[in-house]
Coordinates of C-alpha atoms in Angstrom, one line a residue:
M1 CA 284.0 106.7 257.0
H2 CA 286.1 108.2 259.7
K3 CA 284.7 108.6 263.1
P4 CA 284.5 112.5 263.7
L5 CA 284.8 112.6 267.4
I6 CA 288.5 110.9 267.4
T7 CA 289.4 113.0 264.4
L8 CA 288.5 116.1 266.6
I9 CA 290.1 114.9 269.8
L10 CA 293.4 114.1 267.6
L11 CA 293.3 117.6 266.0
L12 CA 292.8 119.5 269.1
S13 CA 295.3 117.3 271.1
P14 CA 298.2 119.0 273.4
L15 CA 300.3 117.0 270.9
T16 CA 299.3 119.2 267.9
V17 CA 298.7 122.6 270.2
C18 CA 300.6 125.7 269.4
S19 CA 300.5 129.6 270.2
V20 CA 297.4 130.8 268.4
G21 CA 298.9 134.1 268.4
E22 CA 296.2 135.7 271.2
K23 CA 296.5 135.6 274.4
N24 CA 293.0 134.8 275.5
E25 CA 292.1 132.3 272.5
N26 CA 290.8 129.0 273.1
P27 CA 293.0 126.4 271.7
F28 CA 290.4 123.7 271.2
T29 CA 288.1 126.1 268.9
P30 CA 287.7 125.6 265.4
K31 CA 289.3 129.2 264.8
A32 CA 292.4 128.1 266.9
F33 CA 292.7 124.9 264.8
L34 CA 292.3 127.2 261.7
I35 CA 295.3 129.2 262.6
R36 CA 297.6 126.5 263.5
Y37 CA 296.8 125.3 260.3
W38 CA 297.2 128.4 258.7
D39 CA 300.9 128.4 260.2
N40 CA 301.5 125.0 258.9
K41 CA 300.4 125.4 255.2
I42 CA 301.4 129.0 254.5
T43 CA 305.3 129.8 255.0
N44 CA 305.5 133.6 255.8
K45 CA 304.5 135.6 259.1
L46 CA 302.5 138.1 257.7
P47 CA 299.6 139.2 259.8
K48 CA 296.6 137.0 259.8
P49 CA 293.5 138.9 258.2
H50 CA 290.9 139.8 260.5
F51 CA 288.2 140.1 257.5
L52 CA 288.7 136.4 256.8
L53 CA 289.1 134.7 260.2
S54 CA 286.2 136.5 261.3
K55 CA 284.0 134.4 259.1
A56 CA 285.6 131.2 260.9
S57 CA 282.7 128.7 262.8
P58 CA 281.7 130.4 266.1
L59 CA 281.2 126.6 267.1
T60 CA 282.6 125.6 270.7
A61 CA 285.1 122.3 270.5
V62 CA 282.2 120.5 272.3
E63 CA 279.3 121.4 269.6
T64 CA 281.7 120.8 266.8
A65 CA 282.1 117.4 268.1
T66 CA 278.6 116.6 268.8
F67 CA 277.3 118.0 265.5
A68 CA 280.2 116.3 263.5
K69 CA 278.7 113.1 264.9
L70 CA 275.2 114.0 263.9
A71 CA 276.4 115.0 260.4
A72 CA 278.5 111.2 260.3
N73 CA 275.1 109.4 261.4
D74 CA 273.2 111.3 259.1
T75 CA 270.7 112.8 261.6
L76 CA 271.9 116.5 262.1
S77 CA 268.6 117.5 260.2
A78 CA 266.6 116.2 263.7
H79 CA 268.7 119.1 265.4
L80 CA 268.8 121.6 262.5
P81 CA 267.3 124.6 264.8
R82 CA 269.9 124.4 267.1
F83 CA 272.7 123.6 264.7
C84 CA 271.7 126.9 262.6
S85 CA 271.7 129.1 265.5
A86 CA 275.0 127.8 266.9
A87 CA 276.9 127.9 263.4
R88 CA 275.4 131.0 262.5
L89 CA 273.8 129.6 259.2
L90 CA 271.0 130.7 256.8
C91 CA 268.3 128.2 257.1
S92 CA 264.7 128.1 256.2
K93 CA 261.8 128.6 258.8
T94 CA 259.8 125.5 258.9
S95 CA 257.0 126.6 261.4
Y96 CA 255.3 129.9 262.0
L97 CA 253.1 131.5 264.7
S98 CA 249.7 131.8 263.6
A99 CA 247.6 135.3 263.6
K100 CA 244.2 135.2 265.1
R101 CA 241.2 135.9 263.3
S102 CA 240.4 139.9 264.1
N103 CA 237.3 142.3 263.5
R104 CA 239.5 145.1 264.7
D105 CA 241.6 147.5 262.8
V106 CA 245.1 145.6 263.5
N107 CA 248.9 147.1 262.8
F108 CA 251.5 144.5 262.0
A109 CA 254.4 146.6 262.5
V110 CA 258.0 144.9 262.7
Y111 CA 256.5 141.3 262.6
N112 CA 257.9 138.4 260.5
N113 CA 257.3 134.7 259.4
K114 CA 253.5 134.6 260.0
N115 CA 250.6 132.3 258.7
F116 CA 247.4 134.6 258.0
T117 CA 245.1 132.0 257.0
N118 CA 241.7 133.2 256.5
Y119 CA 242.6 136.3 258.6
G120 CA 240.0 139.1 257.7
T121 CA 237.8 136.7 256.1
S122 CA 234.1 137.9 255.8
R123 CA 235.1 141.3 257.5
L124 CA 233.1 144.2 257.1
G125 CA 235.1 147.7 257.1
G126 CA 238.3 148.3 258.4
L127 CA 242.1 148.8 258.0
D128 CA 245.1 146.4 258.6
S129 CA 248.7 147.7 258.1
F130 CA 251.5 145.5 257.3
K131 CA 253.9 148.5 257.6
N132 CA 257.6 147.4 257.6
Y133 CA 256.3 143.9 258.4
S134 CA 259.2 141.5 257.8
D135 CA 261.6 144.6 257.4
N136 CA 265.2 144.1 257.1
E137 CA 265.3 140.5 257.5
R138 CA 268.8 140.6 256.7
V139 CA 269.4 137.0 258.9
N140 CA 266.4 135.2 258.1
I141 CA 264.3 134.4 255.3
P142 CA 260.7 136.0 255.4
I143 CA 258.3 133.3 254.9
D144 CA 254.8 134.6 254.9
D145 CA 251.4 133.1 254.3
F146 CA 248.1 135.2 253.5
R147 CA 245.7 132.1 252.6
Q148 CA 242.4 133.2 252.1
Y149 CA 242.9 136.6 253.4
S150 CA 240.0 139.1 253.6
K151 CA 238.1 136.6 251.7
T152 CA 234.4 137.6 251.0
S153 CA 235.4 140.8 253.0
T154 CA 233.3 144.3 252.5
D155 CA 234.8 147.6 252.1
H156 CA 237.9 146.0 253.8
D157 CA 241.4 148.0 253.3
D158 CA 244.8 146.4 253.4
D159 CA 247.8 148.4 253.7
F160 CA 251.2 146.5 253.0
F161 CA 253.6 149.4 253.0
S162 CA 257.7 148.5 252.6
Y163 CA 256.4 144.9 253.2
G164 CA 259.8 142.6 253.1
S165 CA 261.9 145.5 252.3
L166 CA 265.3 144.7 252.9
G167 CA 264.8 141.2 253.0
N168 CA 267.0 138.5 251.8
I169 CA 265.0 135.4 249.8
V170 CA 261.6 136.9 250.4
D171 CA 258.8 134.2 250.0
E172 CA 255.6 135.2 250.5
S173 CA 252.2 133.6 249.3
F174 CA 248.8 135.3 248.7
H175 CA 246.4 132.4 248.2
S176 CA 242.7 133.3 247.1
Y177 CA 243.3 136.5 248.7
A178 CA 240.5 138.9 248.4
G179 CA 238.5 136.2 246.9
G180 CA 235.0 137.1 246.4
A181 CA 235.3 140.5 248.2
T182 CA 233.2 143.9 247.5
A183 CA 234.9 147.2 247.1
G184 CA 237.6 148.0 249.5
A185 CA 241.5 148.6 248.5
S186 CA 244.8 146.9 248.8
S187 CA 247.8 148.5 248.7
F188 CA 251.6 147.4 248.1
D189 CA 253.8 149.9 248.4
N190 CA 257.4 149.0 248.2
Y191 CA 256.7 145.6 248.7
A192 CA 259.5 143.2 248.6
D193 CA 262.2 145.4 247.9
P194 CA 264.9 142.9 248.9
T195 CA 268.5 143.2 250.1
F196 CA 269.6 140.2 248.5
G197 CA 268.5 137.1 246.8
T198 CA 265.3 136.0 245.2
D199 CA 261.6 137.2 245.9
N200 CA 259.2 134.4 245.6
L201 CA 255.5 135.9 245.3
V202 CA 252.4 134.0 244.6
F203 CA 249.4 135.6 244.1
A204 CA 247.3 132.6 243.6
S205 CA 243.3 133.7 242.6
Y206 CA 244.0 137.0 244.4
S207 CA 240.7 139.0 244.2
G208 CA 239.2 136.2 242.3
D209 CA 235.4 137.0 241.9
A210 CA 235.9 140.2 243.3
K211 CA 233.6 143.5 242.8
K212 CA 234.9 147.3 242.4
R213 CA 237.6 146.5 244.3
T214 CA 240.8 148.5 244.0
Q215 CA 244.3 147.0 244.1
S216 CA 247.4 149.0 243.9
F217 CA 251.2 147.2 243.4
T218 CA 253.6 150.8 243.7
S219 CA 257.2 149.9 243.5
Y220 CA 256.5 146.4 243.9
T221 CA 259.6 144.4 244.0
E222 CA 261.7 146.9 242.7
N223 CA 265.5 146.1 242.8
G224 CA 264.6 142.3 243.0
N225 CA 266.8 140.1 242.8
G226 CA 265.8 137.1 240.5
G227 CA 262.8 135.3 241.7
E228 CA 259.5 134.5 240.6
Q229 CA 256.3 136.3 241.0
S230 CA 253.1 134.5 239.8
F231 CA 249.5 135.9 239.6
A232 CA 247.7 133.0 238.7
G233 CA 244.1 133.8 238.1
Y234 CA 244.3 137.2 239.5
G235 CA 241.3 139.0 239.4
K236 CA 239.3 136.1 237.4
H237 CA 235.7 136.8 237.0
G238 CA 236.3 139.8 238.3
N239 CA 233.7 142.8 238.4
E240 CA 234.9 146.4 237.4
T241 CA 238.2 146.0 239.4
K242 CA 240.8 148.3 239.1
N243 CA 244.3 147.2 239.7
S244 CA 247.5 149.2 239.3
F245 CA 251.0 147.9 239.1
Q246 CA 253.2 150.8 239.0
S247 CA 256.9 150.6 239.3
Y248 CA 256.4 147.1 239.2
G249 CA 259.9 145.1 239.4
T250 CA 261.8 147.9 238.5
S251 CA 265.9 147.7 238.3
S252 CA 265.4 144.2 239.4
N253 CA 267.5 141.3 238.0
P254 CA 266.5 138.4 236.2
T255 CA 263.1 138.0 237.4
L256 CA 260.2 135.4 236.1
T257 CA 256.6 136.8 236.4
G258 CA 253.6 134.9 235.1
F259 CA 250.2 136.5 235.0
S260 CA 248.4 133.4 234.1
S261 CA 244.5 134.0 233.3
Y262 CA 244.7 137.2 234.9
G263 CA 241.3 139.2 234.8
G264 CA 239.8 136.1 232.5
D265 CA 236.2 136.6 231.7
G266 CA 236.3 140.3 233.9
V267 CA 233.9 142.5 233.3
K268 CA 235.0 146.1 233.0
A269 CA 238.4 145.7 234.5
N270 CA 240.9 148.1 234.3
D271 CA 244.5 147.5 235.0
T272 CA 247.5 149.7 234.5
F273 CA 250.9 148.5 234.1
K274 CA 253.2 151.6 234.9
N275 CA 257.1 151.6 234.6
Y276 CA 256.6 147.7 234.9
G277 CA 259.8 146.3 234.2
N278 CA 261.7 149.4 233.5
D279 CA 265.8 148.8 234.2
V280 CA 265.5 145.1 234.6
N281 CA 267.8 142.7 233.5
G282 CA 266.5 139.2 232.0
P283 CA 263.0 139.6 232.9
T284 CA 260.9 136.8 231.7
N285 CA 256.8 137.6 231.9
T286 CA 254.2 135.5 230.9
F287 CA 250.5 137.0 230.2
E288 CA 248.9 133.8 229.6
N289 CA 245.3 133.9 228.7
Y290 CA 245.6 137.4 230.3
G291 CA 241.9 139.5 229.9
N292 CA 240.7 136.0 227.9
G293 CA 237.0 136.8 227.3
G294 CA 237.1 139.6 229.2
D295 CA 234.4 142.3 228.5
G296 CA 235.1 146.1 228.3
A297 CA 238.6 145.5 229.6
V298 CA 241.1 148.7 229.6
D299 CA 244.4 147.7 230.3
R300 CA 247.5 149.9 229.5
F301 CA 251.1 149.3 229.5
D302 CA 252.7 152.8 230.2
T303 CA 256.3 152.7 229.6
Y304 CA 256.6 149.0 229.8
G305 CA 260.0 147.3 229.7
V306 CA 262.1 150.7 229.4
E307 CA 265.7 150.1 229.0
A308 CA 265.0 146.4 229.8
N309 CA 268.2 144.2 229.2
G310 CA 267.4 141.0 227.3
G311 CA 264.6 139.0 228.5
G312 CA 261.4 137.6 227.0
N313 CA 257.7 138.5 227.4
S314 CA 255.0 136.3 226.3
F315 CA 251.2 137.6 225.7
E316 CA 249.6 134.3 224.8
N317 CA 246.0 134.4 224.5
Y318 CA 245.8 137.7 225.8
G319 CA 242.4 139.7 225.4
N320 CA 241.2 136.3 223.4
G321 CA 237.9 136.2 222.8
G322 CA 237.3 139.9 224.6
N323 CA 234.5 142.4 223.8
G324 CA 235.3 146.2 223.3
A325 CA 238.7 145.8 225.1
A326 CA 241.2 148.8 225.0
D327 CA 244.8 147.9 225.4
R328 CA 247.9 150.4 225.3
F329 CA 251.3 149.6 224.9
D330 CA 252.7 153.3 225.3
S331 CA 256.6 153.6 225.1
Y332 CA 257.0 149.6 224.8
R333 CA 260.5 148.5 225.4
V334 CA 262.1 152.1 224.6
E335 CA 265.7 152.1 224.3
A336 CA 265.7 148.3 225.5
N337 CA 268.6 146.1 225.0
A338 CA 267.8 143.0 222.9
G339 CA 265.1 140.5 224.0
N340 CA 262.4 138.6 222.3
D341 CA 258.5 139.3 222.5
S342 CA 256.0 136.9 221.5
F343 CA 252.1 137.8 221.0
L344 CA 250.6 134.8 220.3
N345 CA 246.8 134.7 219.3
Y346 CA 246.7 138.1 221.0
G347 CA 243.2 139.5 220.7
K348 CA 242.4 136.8 218.4
G349 CA 238.5 136.3 217.9
S350 CA 237.9 139.6 219.8
N351 CA 235.3 142.1 218.7
G352 CA 235.6 145.6 218.6
A353 CA 239.2 145.5 220.3
D354 CA 241.2 149.0 220.2
V355 CA 245.1 148.2 220.7
D356 CA 247.7 150.7 220.3
F357 CA 251.6 150.0 220.0
T358 CA 253.1 153.6 220.7
A359 CA 256.7 154.0 220.4
Y360 CA 257.2 150.2 220.8
D361 CA 260.5 148.6 220.5
K362 CA 263.0 151.4 219.9
S363 CA 265.4 149.5 221.2
F364 CA 268.9 149.7 221.6
N365 CA 269.8 146.4 219.8
S366 CA 267.4 144.5 217.9
N367 CA 264.6 142.6 219.5
S368 CA 262.9 139.7 218.1
D369 CA 259.3 140.0 218.2
K370 CA 256.6 137.5 217.1
F371 CA 252.8 138.1 216.1
T372 CA 251.4 134.7 215.6
G373 CA 247.8 134.8 214.8
Y374 CA 247.5 138.3 216.0
G375 CA 243.8 139.5 215.8
K376 CA 242.8 136.8 213.9
G377 CA 239.3 136.1 213.2
G378 CA 238.2 139.5 215.0
E379 CA 235.8 142.0 213.9
K380 CA 235.9 145.7 214.1
Q381 CA 239.4 145.9 215.4
R382 CA 241.6 149.0 215.3
F383 CA 245.5 148.0 215.6
G384 CA 248.0 151.0 215.7
F385 CA 251.9 150.5 215.6
S386 CA 253.6 153.8 216.3
G387 CA 257.3 154.2 215.9
Y388 CA 257.5 150.1 215.3
R389 CA 260.6 149.3 213.7
V390 CA 262.9 146.2 212.3
N391 CA 263.0 142.5 213.0
S392 CA 259.4 141.6 213.9
T393 CA 257.2 138.7 212.6
F394 CA 253.3 139.1 211.6
V395 CA 252.2 135.6 211.0
E396 CA 248.3 135.4 210.1
Y397 CA 248.1 138.6 211.3
A398 CA 244.4 140.0 211.2
K399 CA 243.4 140.6 207.5
D400 CA 240.4 142.9 208.3
G401 CA 239.8 145.8 210.6
V402 CA 242.0 148.9 210.7
K403 CA 245.9 148.4 210.9
T404 CA 248.2 151.4 211.4
F405 CA 251.9 151.1 211.2
A406 CA 253.5 154.7 211.3
S407 CA 257.3 155.3 211.0
Y408 CA 258.0 151.7 211.0
K409 CA 261.7 152.0 210.4
N410 CA 264.3 149.3 209.2
E411 CA 267.1 150.8 211.2
S412 CA 269.0 150.2 214.5
F413 CA 268.4 152.9 217.4
S414 CA 271.3 154.7 218.0
S415 CA 272.1 155.4 221.8
T416 CA 274.4 155.0 224.3
T417 CA 271.8 154.0 227.0
V418 CA 273.1 150.2 227.2
K419 CA 275.7 151.7 229.6
K420 CA 272.9 151.8 232.1
W421 CA 272.9 148.3 232.7
V422 CA 276.1 148.2 233.9
E423 CA 276.6 150.5 237.4
E424 CA 278.9 153.2 236.7
G425 CA 282.3 152.7 238.1
E426 CA 282.1 148.7 238.0
F427 CA 284.6 148.6 235.3
F428 CA 287.4 150.5 234.5
R429 CA 290.8 150.9 232.4
E430 CA 293.9 150.6 234.3
S431 CA 295.0 153.9 233.3
M432 CA 292.8 155.5 235.7
L433 CA 294.7 154.0 238.5
K434 CA 296.8 156.9 238.9
E435 CA 296.9 159.5 241.7
G436 CA 294.5 162.6 241.3
T437 CA 292.0 160.5 239.1
V438 CA 288.0 161.3 240.3
M439 CA 286.0 158.3 239.4
A440 CA 282.7 156.5 240.2
M441 CA 282.9 154.2 242.9
P442 CA 279.9 151.4 242.3
D443 CA 278.2 150.0 245.4
I444 CA 280.7 147.6 246.7
R445 CA 278.6 146.6 249.8
D446 CA 277.7 142.9 250.7
K447 CA 274.2 142.4 250.8
M448 CA 274.1 138.7 251.3
P449 CA 273.1 137.6 254.9
E450 CA 275.5 137.0 257.3
R451 CA 276.9 133.2 257.7
S452 CA 280.1 131.4 258.9
F453 CA 282.2 128.7 257.5
L454 CA 281.7 125.2 258.9
P455 CA 284.7 123.7 260.5
R456 CA 286.0 121.0 258.1
V457 CA 285.5 118.1 260.3
I458 CA 281.6 119.2 259.9
L459 CA 281.8 119.9 256.1
S460 CA 283.3 116.6 255.2
E461 CA 280.3 114.4 256.6
L462 CA 277.9 116.5 254.5
P463 CA 276.7 116.2 250.9
F464 CA 277.2 118.4 248.1
T465 CA 274.4 117.6 246.2
V466 CA 271.4 119.4 245.3
N467 CA 269.1 116.6 246.8
G468 CA 271.4 116.0 249.7
V469 CA 271.6 119.8 250.9
N470 CA 268.1 119.8 250.6
R471 CA 267.4 117.1 252.8
V472 CA 270.0 118.0 255.5
F473 CA 268.6 121.7 255.7
E474 CA 265.1 120.7 254.9
V475 CA 264.5 122.6 252.4
S476 CA 261.1 123.0 251.0
V477 CA 260.3 122.0 247.5
G478 CA 259.7 124.7 245.2
S479 CA 261.1 127.9 247.7
S480 CA 263.4 130.3 247.3
L481 CA 266.1 128.3 249.2
E482 CA 265.8 125.5 246.9
K483 CA 266.3 127.4 243.9
I484 CA 269.3 129.3 245.5
V485 CA 270.9 125.6 246.4
T486 CA 270.3 124.5 242.8
E487 CA 272.0 127.4 241.5
S488 CA 275.1 127.3 243.6
V489 CA 275.5 123.7 243.6
S490 CA 275.5 123.9 239.6
E491 CA 277.7 126.4 239.5
C492 CA 280.4 124.8 241.6
E493 CA 279.7 121.7 239.6
R494 CA 279.9 123.3 235.8
A495 CA 283.3 122.4 234.2
P496 CA 285.9 125.0 234.2
S497 CA 286.2 127.8 231.3
K498 CA 289.5 127.5 229.3
G499 CA 292.5 127.9 231.4
E500 CA 290.2 128.0 234.6
T501 CA 291.3 126.0 237.9
K502 CA 288.3 126.5 240.0
R503 CA 287.1 125.0 243.4
C504 CA 284.4 125.9 245.7
V505 CA 285.2 125.8 249.4
G506 CA 282.9 125.8 252.6
S507 CA 285.9 126.2 255.1
I508 CA 288.8 128.5 255.6
E509 CA 291.1 125.1 255.4
D510 CA 289.9 124.3 252.0
M511 CA 290.3 127.8 250.3
V512 CA 294.1 127.9 251.6
D513 CA 294.8 124.5 250.2
F514 CA 293.3 125.8 247.0
A515 CA 295.3 129.0 247.0
T516 CA 298.6 127.1 248.1
V517 CA 298.1 124.6 245.4
V518 CA 297.6 127.3 242.7
L519 CA 300.4 129.7 244.2
G520 CA 302.4 128.2 246.5
P521 CA 302.8 128.4 250.3
N522 CA 304.2 132.0 250.3
I523 CA 300.8 133.9 249.7
V524 CA 298.7 136.7 251.0
V525 CA 295.2 137.3 250.9
R526 CA 293.5 141.2 250.2
T527 CA 290.3 142.6 250.0
T528 CA 289.0 146.5 250.2
D529 CA 289.2 147.9 253.5
N530 CA 285.8 149.0 253.9
V531 CA 282.4 150.4 251.8
K532 CA 283.3 154.1 252.1
G533 CA 282.5 155.6 249.0
S534 CA 280.2 152.9 247.4
K535 CA 277.7 154.6 245.0
G536 CA 279.8 157.9 244.8
N537 CA 282.7 159.5 243.6
V538 CA 286.4 159.0 244.9
M539 CA 289.8 160.4 243.9
V540 CA 292.5 158.1 243.7
G541 CA 295.6 158.6 245.8
S542 CA 298.6 156.6 246.5
V543 CA 298.8 153.4 244.3
N544 CA 300.8 150.3 244.7
G545 CA 301.2 147.7 242.4
I546 CA 301.2 144.3 244.1
N547 CA 304.3 142.2 242.7
G548 CA 305.5 145.1 241.7
G549 CA 302.8 146.0 239.4
R550 CA 304.1 142.8 237.2
V551 CA 301.7 140.5 235.4
T552 CA 300.9 138.1 237.7
E553 CA 298.5 135.5 238.7
S554 CA 295.6 135.6 241.4
V555 CA 293.3 133.3 243.2
S556 CA 289.9 135.1 243.6
C557 CA 287.3 133.9 245.6
H558 CA 283.4 135.3 245.4
Q559 CA 280.7 134.5 248.0
S560 CA 277.8 132.1 246.7
L561 CA 274.7 132.1 248.4
F562 CA 274.1 128.8 250.3
P563 CA 272.9 127.8 254.0
Y564 CA 276.7 128.1 255.0
L565 CA 279.3 130.3 253.9
L566 CA 280.5 129.0 250.5
Y567 CA 283.0 130.9 248.0
Y568 CA 283.6 130.0 244.7
C569 CA 287.3 130.5 244.1
H570 CA 289.3 130.2 240.5
S571 CA 292.6 131.2 239.5
V572 CA 292.9 134.1 237.5
P573 CA 296.1 134.1 235.0
K574 CA 297.6 137.2 233.4
V575 CA 296.6 140.0 235.8
R576 CA 298.0 143.1 237.8
V577 CA 296.7 143.5 241.3
Y578 CA 296.5 147.1 242.7
Q579 CA 296.0 148.6 246.1
A580 CA 295.3 152.2 246.4
D581 CA 294.5 154.7 248.8
L582 CA 290.7 156.3 248.2
L583 CA 290.2 159.7 249.0
D584 CA 287.2 161.8 249.5
P585 CA 287.2 164.3 246.4
N586 CA 286.2 167.3 248.6
S587 CA 288.4 167.1 251.3
K588 CA 291.3 164.8 250.0
A589 CA 291.1 162.9 253.1
K590 CA 291.2 159.1 253.2
I591 CA 288.4 157.1 253.6
N592 CA 289.2 153.6 252.5
R593 CA 292.0 151.6 250.8
G594 CA 290.9 149.5 247.6
V595 CA 291.8 146.4 246.0
A596 CA 291.7 146.4 242.0
I597 CA 292.6 143.6 239.8
C598 CA 292.9 144.3 236.2
H599 CA 292.3 141.6 233.5
L600 CA 295.3 141.8 230.9
D601 CA 293.4 138.8 228.4
T602 CA 290.1 139.3 227.9
S603 CA 290.0 136.9 224.7
A604 CA 287.9 134.5 226.1
W605 CA 285.4 136.7 227.8
S606 CA 281.5 137.2 226.0
P607 CA 280.9 140.2 223.6
S608 CA 278.1 140.9 225.4
H609 CA 280.1 141.1 228.9
G610 CA 279.2 144.1 231.0
A611 CA 282.8 144.9 231.1
F612 CA 282.4 145.8 227.0
L613 CA 278.8 147.5 227.4
A614 CA 280.1 149.8 229.7
L615 CA 283.7 150.6 228.1
G616 CA 282.7 150.1 224.4
S617 CA 285.0 147.5 223.4
G618 CA 285.1 143.9 222.4
P619 CA 287.1 140.5 223.6
G620 CA 291.1 140.9 223.8
Q621 CA 290.8 144.3 222.5
I622 CA 291.3 146.1 226.1
E623 CA 292.0 145.0 229.4
V624 CA 289.4 145.4 232.2
C625 CA 289.8 146.4 235.8
H626 CA 287.2 146.1 238.7
W627 CA 287.4 147.0 242.7
I628 CA 287.1 143.6 245.0
F629 CA 284.1 143.9 246.8
E630 CA 283.5 143.4 250.4
N631 CA 284.2 140.4 251.8
D632 CA 285.1 138.8 248.5
M633 CA 289.0 138.4 248.0
T634 CA 292.1 137.9 246.1
W635 CA 295.1 135.8 246.8
T636 CA 298.5 136.9 245.1
I637 CA 302.1 135.6 246.0
A638 CA 303.5 137.7 248.9
D639 CA 305.7 140.6 248.0

């Protein structure tokens, strides 16, 4: 192990100091060293890209030496708050302010990272408002704990409006929330609509033993990115509770939701899941022991999973042993794309159950649904499957009772809605890159939290394993950040694909090294100028083919979510790269200069790749083009 302080002094000594290209640039900063390193590795004298240099570490020379020494001695975690702040990193907050108990109405606006343990306990009446709480947490991780909030309260209303909206890596915990409460209403409107990252939300024993309480989850985790939501024991032993999940998880990316023992042993529960999981990608929802042993429960899944993409839903022991339950699955997974649903012992041993699957599974591609022990051993049951179609298995399905399979079809469902899973304009053909073409522009905005690269002298002393990163950055077990670290490290450690050369880099010096090894020293890096035109239409202006429009090789670098700025860089052979002026379609004024890359060999791509779903082809049959998004970049040989 080298001594970082001595190394840094040698790197920044007068013997190696040269012009940094800026009159007022301190020659001893990490950025100044980077510029000298750049000039030494890259032979052309083209202007250095501001968009990349702006991501260099903001640390001073003294701070760099100090933190490098701490990292070498494995004591950096003891100084983590100062390090994260000075180096502009993404770190989890491990200490929060506690909110005191209050018997008055309280408005928590523009708050974040609080511990509301036992807040509102035994309160009579009143209203607490958490409007825009943890809102727009673009840099930090909202971590809030509502443990035993509003427990045994009476007529206490709670309003969580736009809670955690635009947050990054939302991590919320509602343990024993409203346990034993009588009446009152809880409203979660636009809750946890994240900008990026995951949304881990835990409602453990939420509203357990509650009486006549109304909970509303409207647009809950809409537009979410991954994450896990857990409703363990939600409403268990509840009495005449009414729960509404409207537009829950709509337009989310892969999300794991667990409703374990939800409404178990409840009495006259009335739950509605309207537009639940619509437009999601790869959802995994588990309703384990949902409504188990409940009496007179009314559950309604209205347009559940419509236009969902893949994923799987498990209804294990759902309604098992219930009495007089009425379940409705209206338009369940209509126009969905593949996926697997399992109904294990659904309604088994129930009495007088009334279950109706209307327009169930009118999916785009065949789903595989399995009904094992469905309704087995029950009495006076009625099951209706209207519009249900092929590729389903009914094992030990109820032999008695009324069963209706109307319009059961052995055919595929024809539709073009699968294209909705890929944002319009995300992929396009090379022929569209010509002057005058009007085309859709996807959302190219960078939604990740702002971070900086680390100086190589610090980075070289840090571990790059899941356990090592979690230890240094004090990542909590089971937290959102732990999942993010695991996924990023796993992707970096993944074996390269056929013909791929890859490397994950946490410093600009490492990125320059990788690009020059692949392409040589005469290189240039480009990205799209700005985000104007995003989510709208643009007109293509003048188009310039890089390297004369010839087939070439590039190195593309994409951001990974990590405590410090980390890029996944890989070589991309057989491409053509273009720069194009992008115009406002109405005024014809130039609004942007986009960088596009066209992949000419797609033979190794998966048949289910979004490009083929959007463009209607398959591997090796067409070329595929896409824009370089904000803060992503591509390196090529300089013209």
